Tab-separated table of C-alpha atoms in Angstrom:
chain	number	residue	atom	x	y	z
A	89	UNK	CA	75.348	116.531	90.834
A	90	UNK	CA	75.116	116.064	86.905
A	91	UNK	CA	75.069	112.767	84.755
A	92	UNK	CA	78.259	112.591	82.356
A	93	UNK	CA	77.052	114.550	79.692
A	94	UNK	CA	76.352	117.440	81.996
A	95	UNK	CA	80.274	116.725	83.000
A	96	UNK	CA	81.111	116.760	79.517
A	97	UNK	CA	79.243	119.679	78.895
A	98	UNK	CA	80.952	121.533	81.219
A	99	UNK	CA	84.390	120.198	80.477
A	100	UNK	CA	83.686	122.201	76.693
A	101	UNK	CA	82.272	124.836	78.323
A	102	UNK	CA	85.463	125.526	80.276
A	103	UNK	CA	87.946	124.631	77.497
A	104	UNK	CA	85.964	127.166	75.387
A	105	UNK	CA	86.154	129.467	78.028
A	106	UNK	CA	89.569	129.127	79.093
A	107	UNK	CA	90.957	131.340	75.994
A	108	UNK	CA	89.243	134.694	77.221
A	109	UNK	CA	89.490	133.444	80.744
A	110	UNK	CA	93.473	133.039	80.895
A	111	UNK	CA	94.450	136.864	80.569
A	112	UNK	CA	91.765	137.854	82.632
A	113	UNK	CA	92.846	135.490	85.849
A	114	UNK	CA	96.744	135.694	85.176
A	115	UNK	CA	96.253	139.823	84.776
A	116	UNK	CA	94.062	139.398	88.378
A	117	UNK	CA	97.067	137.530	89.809
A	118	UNK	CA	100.030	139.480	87.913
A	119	UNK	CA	98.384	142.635	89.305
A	120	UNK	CA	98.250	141.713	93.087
A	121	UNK	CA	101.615	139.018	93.710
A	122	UNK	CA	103.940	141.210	91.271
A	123	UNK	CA	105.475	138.002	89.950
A	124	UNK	CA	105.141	136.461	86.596
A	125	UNK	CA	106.397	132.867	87.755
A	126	UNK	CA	104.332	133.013	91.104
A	127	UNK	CA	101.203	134.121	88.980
A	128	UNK	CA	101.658	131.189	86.733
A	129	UNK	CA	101.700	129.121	89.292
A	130	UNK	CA	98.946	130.237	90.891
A	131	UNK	CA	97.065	130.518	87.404
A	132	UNK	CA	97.853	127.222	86.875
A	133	UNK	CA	96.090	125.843	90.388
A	134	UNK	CA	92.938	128.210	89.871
A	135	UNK	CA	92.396	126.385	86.382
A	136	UNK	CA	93.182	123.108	87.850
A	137	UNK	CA	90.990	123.717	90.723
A	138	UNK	CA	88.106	124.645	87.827
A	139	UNK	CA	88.887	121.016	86.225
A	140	UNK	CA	88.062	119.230	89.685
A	141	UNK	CA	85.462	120.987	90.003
A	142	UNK	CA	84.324	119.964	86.504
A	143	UNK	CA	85.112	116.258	87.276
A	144	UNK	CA	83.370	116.455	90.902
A	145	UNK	CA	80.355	117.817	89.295
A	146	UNK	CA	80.348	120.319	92.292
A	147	UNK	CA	79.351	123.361	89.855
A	148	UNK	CA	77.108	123.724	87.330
A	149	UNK	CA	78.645	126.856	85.394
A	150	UNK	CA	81.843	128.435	85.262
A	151	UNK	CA	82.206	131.815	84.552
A	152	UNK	CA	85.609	134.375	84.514
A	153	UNK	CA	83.710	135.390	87.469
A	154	UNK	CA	84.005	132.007	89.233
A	155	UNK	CA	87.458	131.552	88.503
A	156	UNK	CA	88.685	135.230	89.814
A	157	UNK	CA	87.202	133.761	93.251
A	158	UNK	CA	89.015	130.917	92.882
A	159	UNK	CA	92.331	133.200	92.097
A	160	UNK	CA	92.265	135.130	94.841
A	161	UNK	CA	92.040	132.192	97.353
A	162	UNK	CA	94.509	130.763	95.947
A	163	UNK	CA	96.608	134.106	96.333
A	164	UNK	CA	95.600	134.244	100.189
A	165	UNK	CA	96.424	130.490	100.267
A	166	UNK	CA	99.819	131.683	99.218
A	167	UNK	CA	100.320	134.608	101.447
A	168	UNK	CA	99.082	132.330	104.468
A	169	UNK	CA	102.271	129.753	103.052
A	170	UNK	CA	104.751	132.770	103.106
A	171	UNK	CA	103.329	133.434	106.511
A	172	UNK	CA	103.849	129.831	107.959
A	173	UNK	CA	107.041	130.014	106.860
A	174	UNK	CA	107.948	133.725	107.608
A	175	UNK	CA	106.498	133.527	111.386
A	176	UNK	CA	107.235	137.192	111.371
A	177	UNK	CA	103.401	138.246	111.704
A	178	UNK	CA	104.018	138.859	115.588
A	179	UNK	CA	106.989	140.593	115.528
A	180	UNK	CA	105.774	142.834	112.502
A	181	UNK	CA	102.351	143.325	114.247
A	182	UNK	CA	104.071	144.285	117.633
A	183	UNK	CA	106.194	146.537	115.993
A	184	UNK	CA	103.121	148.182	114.011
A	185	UNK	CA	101.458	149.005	116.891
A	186	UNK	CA	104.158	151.650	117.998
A	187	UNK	CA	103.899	153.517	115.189
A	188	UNK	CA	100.420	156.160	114.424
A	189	UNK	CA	98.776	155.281	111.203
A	190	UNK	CA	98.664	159.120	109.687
A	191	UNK	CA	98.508	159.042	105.892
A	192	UNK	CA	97.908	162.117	103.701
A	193	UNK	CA	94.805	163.089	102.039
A	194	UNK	CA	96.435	162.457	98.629
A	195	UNK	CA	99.101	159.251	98.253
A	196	UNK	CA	101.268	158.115	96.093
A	197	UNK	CA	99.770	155.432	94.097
A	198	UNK	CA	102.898	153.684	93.142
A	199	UNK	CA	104.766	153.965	95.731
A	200	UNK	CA	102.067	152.853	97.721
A	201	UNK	CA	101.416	149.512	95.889
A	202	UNK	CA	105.661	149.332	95.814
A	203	UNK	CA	105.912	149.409	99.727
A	204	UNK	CA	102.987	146.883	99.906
A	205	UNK	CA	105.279	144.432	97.953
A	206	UNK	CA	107.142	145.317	101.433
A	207	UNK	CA	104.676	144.663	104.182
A	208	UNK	CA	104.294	140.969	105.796
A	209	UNK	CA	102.372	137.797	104.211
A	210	UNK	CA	98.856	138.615	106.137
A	211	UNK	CA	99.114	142.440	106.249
A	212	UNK	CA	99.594	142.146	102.401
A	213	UNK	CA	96.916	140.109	101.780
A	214	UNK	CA	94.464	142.548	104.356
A	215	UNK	CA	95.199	145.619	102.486
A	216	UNK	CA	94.905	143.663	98.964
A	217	UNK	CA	91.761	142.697	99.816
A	218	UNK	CA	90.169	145.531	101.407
A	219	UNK	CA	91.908	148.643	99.187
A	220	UNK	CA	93.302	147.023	95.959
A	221	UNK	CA	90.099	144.760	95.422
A	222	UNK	CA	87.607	147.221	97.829
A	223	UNK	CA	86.312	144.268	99.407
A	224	UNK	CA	84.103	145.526	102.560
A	225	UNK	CA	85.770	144.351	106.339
A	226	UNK	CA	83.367	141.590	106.919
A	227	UNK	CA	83.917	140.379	103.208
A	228	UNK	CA	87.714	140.439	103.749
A	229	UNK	CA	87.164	138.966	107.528
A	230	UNK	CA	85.490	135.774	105.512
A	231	UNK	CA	87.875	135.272	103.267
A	232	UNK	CA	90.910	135.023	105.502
A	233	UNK	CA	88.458	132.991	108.218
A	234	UNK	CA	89.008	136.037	111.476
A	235	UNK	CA	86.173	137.499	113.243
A	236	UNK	CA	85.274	141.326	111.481
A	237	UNK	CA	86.856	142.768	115.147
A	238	UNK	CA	89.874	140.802	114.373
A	239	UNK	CA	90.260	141.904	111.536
A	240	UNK	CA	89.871	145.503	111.794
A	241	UNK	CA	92.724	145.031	114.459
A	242	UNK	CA	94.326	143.234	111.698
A	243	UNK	CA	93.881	146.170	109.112
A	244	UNK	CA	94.667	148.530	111.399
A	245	UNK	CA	97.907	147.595	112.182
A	246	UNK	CA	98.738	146.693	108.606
A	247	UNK	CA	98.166	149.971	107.354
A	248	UNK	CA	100.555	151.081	109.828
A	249	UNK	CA	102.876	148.603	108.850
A	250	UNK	CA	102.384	150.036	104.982
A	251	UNK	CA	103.044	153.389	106.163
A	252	UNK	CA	106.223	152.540	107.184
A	253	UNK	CA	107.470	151.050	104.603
A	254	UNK	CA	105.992	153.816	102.415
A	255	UNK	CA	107.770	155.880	104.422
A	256	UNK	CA	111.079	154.414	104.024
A	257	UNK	CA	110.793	153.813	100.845
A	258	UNK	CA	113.686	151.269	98.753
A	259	UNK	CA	113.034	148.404	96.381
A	260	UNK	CA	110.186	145.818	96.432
A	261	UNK	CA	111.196	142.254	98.599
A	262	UNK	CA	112.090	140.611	94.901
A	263	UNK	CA	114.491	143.417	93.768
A	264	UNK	CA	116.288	144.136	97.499
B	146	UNK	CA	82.061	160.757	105.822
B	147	UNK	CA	85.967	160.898	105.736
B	148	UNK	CA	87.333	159.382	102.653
B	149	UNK	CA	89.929	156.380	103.202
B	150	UNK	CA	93.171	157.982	101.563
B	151	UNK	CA	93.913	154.109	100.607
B	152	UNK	CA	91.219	153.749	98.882
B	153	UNK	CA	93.212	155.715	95.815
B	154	UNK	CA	94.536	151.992	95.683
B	155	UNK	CA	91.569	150.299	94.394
B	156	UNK	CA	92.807	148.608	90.773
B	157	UNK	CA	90.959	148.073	87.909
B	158	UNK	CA	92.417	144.320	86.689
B	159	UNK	CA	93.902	144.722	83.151
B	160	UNK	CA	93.835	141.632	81.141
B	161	UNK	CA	97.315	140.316	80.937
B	162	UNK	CA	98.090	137.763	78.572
B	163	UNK	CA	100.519	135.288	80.027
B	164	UNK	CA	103.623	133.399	77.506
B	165	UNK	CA	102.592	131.597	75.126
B	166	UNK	CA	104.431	127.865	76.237
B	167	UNK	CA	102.518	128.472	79.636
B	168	UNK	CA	99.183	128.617	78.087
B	169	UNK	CA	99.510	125.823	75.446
B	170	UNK	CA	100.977	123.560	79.024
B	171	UNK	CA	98.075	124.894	81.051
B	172	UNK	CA	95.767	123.778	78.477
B	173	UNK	CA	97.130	120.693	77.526
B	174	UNK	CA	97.126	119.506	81.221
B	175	UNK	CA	93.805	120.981	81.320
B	176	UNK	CA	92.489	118.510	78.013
B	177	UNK	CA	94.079	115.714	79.551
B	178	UNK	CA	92.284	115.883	82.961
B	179	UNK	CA	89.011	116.323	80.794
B	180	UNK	CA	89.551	113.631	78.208
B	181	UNK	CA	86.042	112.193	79.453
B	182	UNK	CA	84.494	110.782	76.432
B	183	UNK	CA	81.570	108.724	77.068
B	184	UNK	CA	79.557	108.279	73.770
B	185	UNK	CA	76.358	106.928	72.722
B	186	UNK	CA	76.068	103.186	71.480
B	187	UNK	CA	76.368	104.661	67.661
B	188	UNK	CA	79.854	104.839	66.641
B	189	UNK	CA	81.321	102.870	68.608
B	190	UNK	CA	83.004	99.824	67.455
B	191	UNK	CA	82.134	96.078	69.234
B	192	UNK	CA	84.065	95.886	72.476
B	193	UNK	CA	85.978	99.208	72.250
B	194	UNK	CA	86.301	101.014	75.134
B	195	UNK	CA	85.364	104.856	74.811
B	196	UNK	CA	85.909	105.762	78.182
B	197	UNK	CA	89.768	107.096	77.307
B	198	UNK	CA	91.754	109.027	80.309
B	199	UNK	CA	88.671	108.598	83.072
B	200	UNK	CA	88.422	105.547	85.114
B	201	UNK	CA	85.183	104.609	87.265
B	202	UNK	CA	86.269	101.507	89.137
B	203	UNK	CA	82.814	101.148	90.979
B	204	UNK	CA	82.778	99.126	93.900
B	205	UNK	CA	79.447	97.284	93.610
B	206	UNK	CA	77.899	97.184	90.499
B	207	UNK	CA	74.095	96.134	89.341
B	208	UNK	CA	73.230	94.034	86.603
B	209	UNK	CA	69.916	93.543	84.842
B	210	UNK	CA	68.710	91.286	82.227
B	211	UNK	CA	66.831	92.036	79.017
B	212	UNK	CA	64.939	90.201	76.602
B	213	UNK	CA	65.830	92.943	73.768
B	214	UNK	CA	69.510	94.667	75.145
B	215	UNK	CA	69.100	97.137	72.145
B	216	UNK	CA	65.743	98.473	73.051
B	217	UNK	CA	66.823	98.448	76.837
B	218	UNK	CA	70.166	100.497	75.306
B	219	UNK	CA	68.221	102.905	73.884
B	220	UNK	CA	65.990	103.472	76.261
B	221	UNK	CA	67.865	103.715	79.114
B	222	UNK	CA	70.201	106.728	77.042
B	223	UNK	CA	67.643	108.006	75.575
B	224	UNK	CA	65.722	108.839	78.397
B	225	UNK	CA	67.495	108.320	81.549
B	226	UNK	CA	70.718	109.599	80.176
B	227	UNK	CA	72.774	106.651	80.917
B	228	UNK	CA	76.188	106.850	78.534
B	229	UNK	CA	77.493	103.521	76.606
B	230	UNK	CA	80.484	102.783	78.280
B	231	UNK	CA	81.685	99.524	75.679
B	232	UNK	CA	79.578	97.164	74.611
B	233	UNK	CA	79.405	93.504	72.780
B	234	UNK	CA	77.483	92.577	69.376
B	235	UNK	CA	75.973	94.290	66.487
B	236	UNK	CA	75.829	98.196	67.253
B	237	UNK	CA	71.865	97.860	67.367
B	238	UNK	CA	71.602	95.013	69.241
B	239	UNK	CA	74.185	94.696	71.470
B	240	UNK	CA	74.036	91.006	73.861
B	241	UNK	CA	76.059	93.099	76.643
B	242	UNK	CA	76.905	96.403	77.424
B	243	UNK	CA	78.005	98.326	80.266
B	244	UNK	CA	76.292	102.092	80.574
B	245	UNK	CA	78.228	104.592	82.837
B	246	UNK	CA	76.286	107.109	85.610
B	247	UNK	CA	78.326	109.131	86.774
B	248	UNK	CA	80.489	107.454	88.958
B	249	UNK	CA	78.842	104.172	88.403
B	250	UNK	CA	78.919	101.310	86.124
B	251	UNK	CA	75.711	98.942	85.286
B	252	UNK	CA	75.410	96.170	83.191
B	253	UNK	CA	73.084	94.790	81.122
B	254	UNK	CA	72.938	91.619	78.911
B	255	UNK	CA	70.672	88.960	77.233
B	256	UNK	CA	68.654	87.497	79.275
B	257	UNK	CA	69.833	83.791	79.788
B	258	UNK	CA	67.961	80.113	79.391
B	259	UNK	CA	70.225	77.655	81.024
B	260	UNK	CA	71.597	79.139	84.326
B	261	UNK	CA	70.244	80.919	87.858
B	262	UNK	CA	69.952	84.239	86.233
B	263	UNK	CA	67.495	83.358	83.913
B	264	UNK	CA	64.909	83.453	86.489
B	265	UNK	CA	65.964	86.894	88.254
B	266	UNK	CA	62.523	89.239	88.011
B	267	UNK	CA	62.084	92.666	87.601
B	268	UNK	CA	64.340	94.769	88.988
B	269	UNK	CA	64.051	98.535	90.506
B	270	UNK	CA	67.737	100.888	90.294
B	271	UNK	CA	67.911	104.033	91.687
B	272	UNK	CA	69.846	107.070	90.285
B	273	UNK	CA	71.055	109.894	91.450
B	274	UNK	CA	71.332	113.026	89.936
B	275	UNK	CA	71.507	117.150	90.515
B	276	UNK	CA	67.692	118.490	90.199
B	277	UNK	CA	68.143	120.020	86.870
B	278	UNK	CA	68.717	116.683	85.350
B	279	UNK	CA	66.284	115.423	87.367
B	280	UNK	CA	63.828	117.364	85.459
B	281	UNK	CA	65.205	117.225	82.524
B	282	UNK	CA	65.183	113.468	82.619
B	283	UNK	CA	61.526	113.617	83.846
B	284	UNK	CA	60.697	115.504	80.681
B	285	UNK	CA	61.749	113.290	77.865
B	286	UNK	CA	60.299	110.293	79.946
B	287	UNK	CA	56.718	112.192	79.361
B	288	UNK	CA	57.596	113.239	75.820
B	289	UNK	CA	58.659	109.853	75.187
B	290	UNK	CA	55.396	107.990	76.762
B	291	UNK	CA	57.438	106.034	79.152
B	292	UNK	CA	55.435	104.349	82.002
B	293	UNK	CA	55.778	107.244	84.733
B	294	UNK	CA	54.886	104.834	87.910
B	295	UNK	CA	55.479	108.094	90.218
B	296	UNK	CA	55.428	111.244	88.781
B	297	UNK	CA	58.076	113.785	89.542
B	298	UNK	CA	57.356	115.178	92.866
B	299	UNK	CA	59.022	115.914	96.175
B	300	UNK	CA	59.288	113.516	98.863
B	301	UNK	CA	60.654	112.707	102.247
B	302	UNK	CA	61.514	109.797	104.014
B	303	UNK	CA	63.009	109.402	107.824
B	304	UNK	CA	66.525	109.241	106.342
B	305	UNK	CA	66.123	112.660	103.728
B	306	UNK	CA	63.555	114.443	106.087
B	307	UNK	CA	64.802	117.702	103.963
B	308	UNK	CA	62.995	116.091	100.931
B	309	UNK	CA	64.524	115.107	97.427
B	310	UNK	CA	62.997	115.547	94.044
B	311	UNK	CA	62.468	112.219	92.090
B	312	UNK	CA	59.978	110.261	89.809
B	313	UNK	CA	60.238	106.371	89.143
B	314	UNK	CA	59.632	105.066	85.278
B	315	UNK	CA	58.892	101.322	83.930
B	316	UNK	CA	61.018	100.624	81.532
B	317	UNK	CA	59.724	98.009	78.852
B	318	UNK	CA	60.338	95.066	80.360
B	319	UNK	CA	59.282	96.019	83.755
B	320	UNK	CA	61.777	96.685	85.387
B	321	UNK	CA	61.697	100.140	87.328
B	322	UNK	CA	63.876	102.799	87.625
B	323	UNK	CA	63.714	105.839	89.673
B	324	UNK	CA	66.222	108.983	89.640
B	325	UNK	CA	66.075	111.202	92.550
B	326	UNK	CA	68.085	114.208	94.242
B	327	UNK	CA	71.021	113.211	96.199
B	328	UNK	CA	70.127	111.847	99.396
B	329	UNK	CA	72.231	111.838	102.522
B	330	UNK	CA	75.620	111.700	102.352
B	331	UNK	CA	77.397	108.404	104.459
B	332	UNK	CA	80.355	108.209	106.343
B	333	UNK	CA	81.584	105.036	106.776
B	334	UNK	CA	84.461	104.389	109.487
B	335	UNK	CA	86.702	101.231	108.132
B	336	UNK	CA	88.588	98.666	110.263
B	337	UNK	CA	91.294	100.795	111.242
B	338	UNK	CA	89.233	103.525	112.409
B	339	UNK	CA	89.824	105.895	109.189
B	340	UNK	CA	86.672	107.232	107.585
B	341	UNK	CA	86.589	106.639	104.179
């Protein structure tokens, strides 16, 4: 806990940060959710979140660092609303698990990261974590609060659920 | 070992500067929820508020009485860290004043001659406080030559068997004050069965 000059201290710390922080947390979020509005928004929360944080006294820093955590839980918090409201995780996974999970020595890239734009709520938010950010299973088994051995399930099928839409191609969810 | 032919997805974030209106909007929502402006006793006008967008509406609040409210002011900021929250009188010698901590409000005032509270004794306040301001408060008390009545040290009691960092000061007209590591945290359950 810190006295109100510590608070203070920290609010100008953050304000003074937020200039060289802003690019670096929107880019983080632009990168992965593909939408400028939905990145503001969720720029927006990860800064507000940073400001109760500053008025609860629950940190004592706050670095670019910080605040990229703080992004990208509010991006799973996102993909776990889409899910709620999708309910399509089942019927995607089921699906999945028909199909082999064969992918080629060399990809491509782009069309790779288009067809993920394609793939459900969770399984987007698996393979973000894990191959976009190269967070380690257990790390990405944390975040989104599954055992590891769920998760690996979970990976599994969503990388067969990528193929496929790699496969087939077409324009990303926003532009169909 | 097999290399993962996803792993060619890995990105490197680019900075991305977002519009412009977003970022002055962010930021002005952001200096509005941090308008927390608590200023020494210097400054600040008689009975001016300086708190400006944060409100502490404490639910019990402590009182003590001094003999010389200025010296008390200053030594309670000075040392503790306490912030003038508004005060009454001359700037150096204020007759009341309320100091902020944290989320707390105490008050202290000229000691009276003519009703009950003239005769309250010394009193003893605890704060609490993260353990870098702990120390920190610890070391101007020492470089100040306050009366250190129990020097910083860690401690335990039956109800913080984990232990909590804390020292206990005299202030100059005896009353003592001590500043300590949080201790453990209470739930309360009200009337209709809510915690709160």
């Amino acid at each position: 806990m810190i006295e109100e000059a510590g608070v203070r201290s920290l609010a100008d710390e953050l304000l003074e940060l937020y200039p060289a922080a802003l690019p670096q947390v929107y880019g983080f979020l632009l990168a992965r959710c593909g939408d400028q509005a939905l990145a503001e928004d969720l720029t927006a929360e990860t800064f507000m979140d940073a400001v109760s944080a500053v008025q609860k006294a629950s940190v004592e820093t706050i670095t670019v660092g910080w605040l990229i955590v703080v992004a990208r839980r509010r991006l799973i918090d996102h993909w776990r609303r889409l899910e709620r409201e999708r309910r399509s995780l089942r019927l995607i996974s089921h699906d999945a698990d028909q199909t082999t999970d064969p992918w080629d020595e060399v990809i491509d890239v782009e069309a790779a990261r288009s067809a993920l734009e394609r793939v459900g709520p969770t399984h987007r938010a698996v393979l973000t974590l894990r191959y976009l950010d190269g967070l380690s299973v257990p790390e990405v088994a944390h975040l989104i609060e599954r055992s590891v051995h769920a998760t690996e399930g979970l990976l599994q099928r969503a990388r067969v659920a990528l193929r496929r839409a790699y496969e087939e191609g077409g324009l990303p969810r926003d532009e169909a | 070992m097999k290399r993962d032919p996803l792993d060619q997805l890995r990105l490197v974030t680019e900075p991305v500067a977002p519009g412009l209106e977003f970022a002055d909007e962010l930021e002005g929502r952001m200096r509005r929820a941090l308008d927390v402006l608590l200023v020494p006793l210097s400054g600040v006008r008689e009975g001016e508020a300086v708190m400006q967008t944060r409100v502490i509406e404490p639910a019990v609040t402590s009182g003590v009485a001094y003999e010389d409210v200025g010296r008390a002011v200053r030594w309670l900021t000075e040392i503790l860290g306490l912030r003038v929250a508004r005060h009454w009188g001359p700037q150096d010698q204020p007759i009341f004043a309320y100091l902020a901590w944290r989320t707390e409000i105490l008050s202290v005032w000229v000691r009276p001659t003519d009703n009950p509270w003239s005769e309250v004794g010394p009193v003893s306040i605890g704060l609490l406080a993260d353990e870098q301001t702990v120390e920190s408060a610890y070391e101007r008390a020492v470089a100040a030559g306050a009366d250190v009545v129990r020097p910083l040290r860690v401690e335990a009691n039956p109800a913080v068997p984990e232990g909590y960092l804390g020292f206990s000061l005299r202030d100059p007209e005896g009353n003592l004050w001590s500043m300590y590591t949080r201790g453990p945290r209470f739930e309360v359950v009200n009337e209709e069965g809510e915690a709160r």
